mmCIF file of N, CA and C in Angstrom:
data_model
loop_
_atom_site.group_PDB
_atom_site.id
_atom_site.type_symbol
_atom_site.label_atom_id
_atom_site.label_comp_id
_atom_site.label_asym_id
_atom_site.label_seq_id
_atom_site.Cartn_x
_atom_site.Cartn_y
_atom_site.Cartn_z
ATOM 1 N N MET A 1 113.960 160.957 116.178
ATOM 2 C CA MET A 1 113.241 161.574 114.453
ATOM 3 C C MET A 1 112.518 160.982 114.041
ATOM 4 N N SER A 2 111.093 162.000 114.123
ATOM 5 C CA SER A 2 109.414 161.361 113.726
ATOM 6 C C SER A 2 109.973 161.365 111.926
ATOM 7 N N THR A 3 108.936 160.712 111.356
ATOM 8 C CA THR A 3 108.901 160.332 110.130
ATOM 9 C C THR A 3 107.900 161.022 109.466
ATOM 10 N N THR A 4 108.470 161.922 108.816
ATOM 11 C CA THR A 4 107.844 163.078 107.844
ATOM 12 C C THR A 4 107.375 162.528 106.325
ATOM 13 N N SER A 5 106.926 163.676 105.924
ATOM 14 C CA SER A 5 106.720 162.814 104.462
ATOM 15 C C SER A 5 107.648 163.068 103.322
ATOM 16 N N SER A 6 108.549 164.346 103.892
ATOM 17 C CA SER A 6 109.784 164.121 102.779
ATOM 18 C C SER A 6 110.624 162.876 103.448
ATOM 19 N N ALA A 7 110.720 162.493 104.246
ATOM 20 C CA ALA A 7 111.612 161.379 104.317
ATOM 21 C C ALA A 7 110.961 159.906 103.821
ATOM 22 N N GLY A 8 109.921 160.001 103.619
ATOM 23 C CA GLY A 8 109.595 158.928 102.421
ATOM 24 C C GLY A 8 109.829 159.089 101.292
ATOM 25 N N HIS A 9 110.438 160.275 100.553
ATOM 26 C CA HIS A 9 111.063 160.449 99.371
ATOM 27 C C HIS A 9 112.378 159.966 99.317
ATOM 28 N N GLU A 10 113.145 159.186 100.405
ATOM 29 C CA GLU A 10 114.649 159.189 100.267
ATOM 30 C C GLU A 10 114.591 157.634 99.868
ATOM 31 N N GLY A 11 113.341 156.322 100.124
ATOM 32 C CA GLY A 11 113.712 155.800 99.440
ATOM 33 C C GLY A 11 113.585 155.120 98.090
ATOM 34 N N TRP A 12 113.638 156.419 97.179
ATOM 35 C CA TRP A 12 113.007 156.762 95.841
ATOM 36 C C TRP A 12 114.034 157.188 95.188
ATOM 37 N N ILE A 13 115.244 157.892 96.087
ATOM 38 C CA ILE A 13 115.918 158.586 95.736
ATOM 39 C C ILE A 13 117.901 157.881 95.100
ATOM 40 N N LEU A 14 117.967 156.946 96.083
ATOM 41 C CA LEU A 14 119.073 155.730 95.707
ATOM 42 C C LEU A 14 118.945 154.793 94.740
ATOM 43 N N PRO A 15 117.464 154.290 94.562
ATOM 44 C CA PRO A 15 117.167 153.644 93.353
ATOM 45 C C PRO A 15 117.418 154.123 92.002
ATOM 46 N N TRP A 16 117.004 155.491 92.033
ATOM 47 C CA TRP A 16 116.738 156.121 90.998
ATOM 48 C C TRP A 16 118.442 156.293 90.324
ATOM 49 N N TYR A 17 118.791 157.020 91.240
ATOM 50 C CA TYR A 17 120.586 157.261 91.089
ATOM 51 C C TYR A 17 121.476 155.958 90.477
ATOM 52 N N GLY A 18 120.789 154.893 91.269
ATOM 53 C CA GLY A 18 121.592 153.632 91.091
ATOM 54 C C GLY A 18 121.450 153.318 89.219
ATOM 55 N N PHE A 19 120.292 153.083 89.016
ATOM 56 C CA PHE A 19 119.221 152.952 88.385
ATOM 57 C C PHE A 19 120.064 154.578 86.562
ATOM 58 N N ILE A 20 120.124 154.561 86.957
ATOM 59 C CA ILE A 20 120.423 156.263 85.949
ATOM 60 C C ILE A 20 122.271 155.581 85.969
ATOM 61 N N LEU A 21 123.290 155.535 86.683
ATOM 62 C CA LEU A 21 124.236 154.721 87.173
ATOM 63 C C LEU A 21 124.587 153.656 86.167
ATOM 64 N N GLY A 22 123.673 152.581 86.345
ATOM 65 C CA GLY A 22 123.637 151.678 85.439
ATOM 66 C C GLY A 22 123.326 151.445 83.972
ATOM 67 N N LEU A 23 122.350 152.234 83.733
ATOM 68 C CA LEU A 23 122.590 152.716 82.526
ATOM 69 C C LEU A 23 123.469 153.306 81.736
ATOM 70 N N CYS A 24 124.023 154.649 82.355
ATOM 71 C CA CYS A 24 125.834 155.250 82.119
ATOM 72 C C CYS A 24 126.661 154.264 81.795
ATOM 73 N N LEU A 25 126.513 153.258 83.018
ATOM 74 C CA LEU A 25 127.519 152.049 82.616
ATOM 75 C C LEU A 25 127.195 151.367 81.050
ATOM 76 N N LEU A 26 126.069 150.887 81.011
ATOM 77 C CA LEU A 26 125.834 149.947 80.515
ATOM 78 C C LEU A 26 125.682 150.209 78.552
ATOM 79 N N VAL A 27 125.485 151.448 79.073
ATOM 80 C CA VAL A 27 125.264 151.611 77.015
ATOM 81 C C VAL A 27 125.802 152.152 76.605
ATOM 82 N N PRO A 28 127.036 152.861 77.049
ATOM 83 C CA PRO A 28 128.402 153.443 76.463
ATOM 84 C C PRO A 28 129.094 152.203 76.082
ATOM 85 N N THR A 29 128.970 151.096 77.318
ATOM 86 C CA THR A 29 129.613 149.802 76.896
ATOM 87 C C THR A 29 129.733 149.218 75.342
ATOM 88 N N LEU A 30 128.037 148.718 75.486
ATOM 89 C CA LEU A 30 127.341 148.010 74.576
ATOM 90 C C LEU A 30 127.668 148.530 73.332
ATOM 91 N N LEU A 31 127.935 149.961 72.935
ATOM 92 C CA LEU A 31 128.313 150.618 72.112
ATOM 93 C C LEU A 31 129.535 150.484 71.360
ATOM 94 N N ARG A 32 130.268 150.802 72.454
ATOM 95 C CA ARG A 32 131.693 150.336 72.381
ATOM 96 C C ARG A 32 132.303 148.962 72.063
ATOM 97 N N LEU A 33 131.384 147.877 72.622
ATOM 98 C CA LEU A 33 131.544 146.810 72.369
ATOM 99 C C LEU A 33 131.171 146.336 71.041
ATOM 100 N N GLN A 34 130.309 147.031 70.442
ATOM 101 C CA GLN A 34 130.764 147.019 68.150
ATOM 102 C C GLN A 34 131.560 146.931 68.253
ATOM 103 N N GLN A 35 132.555 148.172 68.182
ATOM 104 C CA GLN A 35 133.669 148.060 67.668
ATOM 105 C C GLN A 35 134.749 147.622 68.254
ATOM 106 N N GLU A 36 134.810 147.455 69.532
ATOM 107 C CA GLU A 36 135.686 146.684 69.851
ATOM 108 C C GLU A 36 136.655 145.190 70.367
ATOM 109 N N GLY A 37 134.687 144.746 71.044
ATOM 110 C CA GLY A 37 134.581 143.371 71.054
ATOM 111 C C GLY A 37 134.565 142.960 72.432
ATOM 112 N N TRP A 38 134.648 142.042 73.735
ATOM 113 C CA TRP A 38 134.778 141.589 74.528
ATOM 114 C C TRP A 38 136.775 142.053 74.971
ATOM 115 N N THR A 39 136.301 142.690 76.011
ATOM 116 C CA THR A 39 137.730 142.496 76.669
ATOM 117 C C THR A 39 137.310 142.245 78.256
ATOM 118 N N GLY A 40 138.012 142.256 79.323
ATOM 119 C CA GLY A 40 137.829 142.175 80.529
ATOM 120 C C GLY A 40 137.086 143.320 81.097
ATOM 121 N N VAL A 41 137.368 144.400 80.860
ATOM 122 C CA VAL A 41 136.888 145.844 81.100
ATOM 123 C C VAL A 41 135.073 145.871 81.111
ATOM 124 N N THR A 42 135.295 145.647 79.711
ATOM 125 C CA THR A 42 133.873 145.148 78.957
ATOM 126 C C THR A 42 133.151 144.316 79.813
ATOM 127 N N ILE A 43 133.800 143.307 80.287
ATOM 128 C CA ILE A 43 132.685 142.495 80.731
ATOM 129 C C ILE A 43 132.638 143.011 82.365
ATOM 130 N N VAL A 44 133.215 143.448 82.998
ATOM 131 C CA VAL A 44 133.003 144.121 83.958
ATOM 132 C C VAL A 44 132.209 145.392 84.291
ATOM 133 N N PHE A 45 132.036 146.188 83.103
ATOM 134 C CA PHE A 45 131.241 147.306 83.216
ATOM 135 C C PHE A 45 130.316 146.460 82.634
ATOM 136 N N VAL A 46 129.719 145.913 81.708
ATOM 137 C CA VAL A 46 128.534 145.194 81.403
ATOM 138 C C VAL A 46 127.673 144.699 82.588
ATOM 139 N N ALA A 47 128.495 143.887 83.576
ATOM 140 C CA ALA A 47 128.122 143.329 84.465
ATOM 141 C C ALA A 47 127.389 143.940 85.850
ATOM 142 N N THR A 48 127.988 145.014 85.802
ATOM 143 C CA THR A 48 128.022 145.914 87.019
ATOM 144 C C THR A 48 127.035 146.771 86.409
ATOM 145 N N GLY A 49 126.519 146.986 84.751
ATOM 146 C CA GLY A 49 125.628 148.121 84.951
ATOM 147 C C GLY A 49 124.314 147.277 84.837
ATOM 148 N N THR A 50 124.718 145.692 84.017
ATOM 149 C CA THR A 50 123.330 144.894 84.466
ATOM 150 C C THR A 50 122.602 144.952 85.692
ATOM 151 N N ALA A 51 123.995 144.468 87.302
ATOM 152 C CA ALA A 51 123.293 144.270 88.343
ATOM 153 C C ALA A 51 122.820 145.572 88.712
ATOM 154 N N LEU A 52 122.958 146.560 88.514
ATOM 155 C CA LEU A 52 122.894 148.031 89.317
ATOM 156 C C LEU A 52 121.324 148.139 88.223
ATOM 157 N N VAL A 53 121.081 148.173 87.226
ATOM 158 C CA VAL A 53 119.726 148.367 86.436
ATOM 159 C C VAL A 53 118.907 147.062 87.534
ATOM 160 N N ILE A 54 119.085 146.363 87.532
ATOM 161 C CA ILE A 54 118.236 144.676 87.720
ATOM 162 C C ILE A 54 118.028 145.796 89.739
ATOM 163 N N PHE A 55 118.852 145.243 90.358
ATOM 164 C CA PHE A 55 118.998 145.811 91.461
ATOM 165 C C PHE A 55 117.590 146.819 91.455
ATOM 166 N N CYS A 56 118.121 148.010 91.210
ATOM 167 C CA CYS A 56 117.328 149.253 91.204
ATOM 168 C C CYS A 56 116.009 148.942 90.859
ATOM 169 N N VAL A 57 115.830 148.739 89.842
ATOM 170 C CA VAL A 57 114.357 148.560 89.364
ATOM 171 C C VAL A 57 113.534 147.138 90.149
ATOM 172 N N THR A 58 114.250 146.576 90.790
ATOM 173 C CA THR A 58 113.613 145.740 91.624
ATOM 174 C C THR A 58 113.463 146.062 92.817
ATOM 175 N N ARG A 59 114.166 147.131 93.555
ATOM 176 C CA ARG A 59 113.883 148.264 94.572
ATOM 177 C C ARG A 59 112.487 149.355 94.273
ATOM 178 N N LEU A 60 112.828 149.901 93.468
ATOM 179 C CA LEU A 60 111.758 150.859 92.674
ATOM 180 C C LEU A 60 110.356 150.517 92.586
ATOM 181 N N GLY A 61 110.695 148.814 92.474
ATOM 182 C CA GLY A 61 109.457 147.894 92.460
ATOM 183 C C GLY A 61 108.933 148.084 93.574
ATOM 184 N N ILE A 62 109.266 147.564 94.689
ATOM 185 C CA ILE A 62 109.205 147.086 96.153
ATOM 186 C C ILE A 62 108.735 148.422 97.025
ATOM 187 N N VAL A 63 109.127 149.941 96.334
ATOM 188 C CA VAL A 63 108.973 150.436 97.574
ATOM 189 C C VAL A 63 107.521 151.393 96.458
ATOM 190 N N LEU A 64 107.980 151.348 94.990
ATOM 191 C CA LEU A 64 106.143 151.343 94.763
ATOM 192 C C LEU A 64 105.248 150.707 95.801
ATOM 193 N N SER A 65 105.450 149.385 95.280
ATOM 194 C CA SER A 65 104.311 148.629 95.993
ATOM 195 C C SER A 65 104.149 149.179 97.546
ATOM 196 N N ARG A 66 104.718 149.260 97.976
ATOM 197 C CA ARG A 66 104.765 149.723 99.547
ATOM 198 C C ARG A 66 103.981 151.038 99.069
ATOM 199 N N THR A 67 103.659 151.528 99.039
ATOM 200 C CA THR A 67 103.251 153.093 98.666
ATOM 201 C C THR A 67 101.807 152.592 98.027
ATOM 202 N N LEU A 68 101.905 151.961 97.379
ATOM 203 C CA LEU A 68 100.500 152.072 96.830
ATOM 204 C C LEU A 68 99.660 151.137 97.766
ATOM 205 N N ASN A 69 100.280 150.258 98.373
ATOM 206 C CA ASN A 69 99.280 149.580 99.747
ATOM 207 C C ASN A 69 98.998 150.328 100.432
ATOM 208 N N SER A 70 100.222 151.142 101.091
ATOM 209 C CA SER A 70 99.793 152.460 102.502
ATOM 210 C C SER A 70 98.551 153.433 102.027
ATOM 211 N N ILE A 71 98.907 153.807 100.326
ATOM 212 C CA ILE A 71 97.718 154.422 100.164
ATOM 213 C C ILE A 71 96.242 153.735 100.239
ATOM 214 N N LYS A 72 96.266 152.410 99.881
ATOM 215 C CA LYS A 72 95.244 151.503 99.814
ATOM 216 C C LYS A 72 94.731 152.063 100.860
ATOM 217 N N ALA A 73 95.346 151.011 101.849
ATOM 218 C CA ALA A 73 94.858 151.288 103.368
ATOM 219 C C ALA A 73 94.858 152.349 104.296
ATOM 220 N N GLU A 74 95.082 153.319 103.788
ATOM 221 C CA GLU A 74 94.573 155.041 104.212
ATOM 222 C C GLU A 74 93.165 155.225 103.741
ATOM 223 N N THR A 75 93.241 155.275 102.529
ATOM 224 C CA THR A 75 91.734 155.252 101.727
ATOM 225 C C THR A 75 90.295 154.574 101.839
ATOM 226 N N GLU A 76 91.334 152.894 102.328
ATOM 227 C CA GLU A 76 90.167 152.499 103.030
ATOM 228 C C GLU A 76 89.537 152.353 104.352
ATOM 229 N N GLY A 77 90.557 152.895 105.032
ATOM 230 C CA GLY A 77 90.360 153.036 106.446
ATOM 231 C C GLY A 77 89.051 154.850 106.717
ATOM 232 N N SER A 78 89.967 155.842 105.834
ATOM 233 C CA SER A 78 89.389 157.027 105.967
ATOM 234 C C SER A 78 87.630 156.695 105.418
ATOM 235 N N GLY A 79 87.349 155.572 104.358
ATOM 236 C CA GLY A 79 86.233 155.493 103.506
ATOM 237 C C GLY A 79 84.818 155.266 104.666
ATOM 238 N N SER A 80 85.052 154.567 105.301
ATOM 239 C CA SER A 80 84.655 153.904 106.333
ATOM 240 C C SER A 80 84.205 154.350 107.542
ATOM 241 N N PRO A 81 82.795 154.834 107.754
ATOM 242 C CA PRO A 81 81.903 155.202 108.547
ATOM 243 C C PRO A 81 81.977 154.811 110.059
#
């Protein structure tokens, strides 16, 4: 299977979904934490949400860096006579 421009978008989809899922776990849990206090479930949700957010933001940074580097390489290569 050859690489097409649509295949490049696959690197963005999963980190965004993971980031959104991490926020969906983290925000309601932290809001509920103010009312109920720390429980085992709260600790698991906060840890999972935090890990997802950190991992996905890191992954998005890597994908963005690679994309910017490839764009920079293309513009430098095509700009030279």
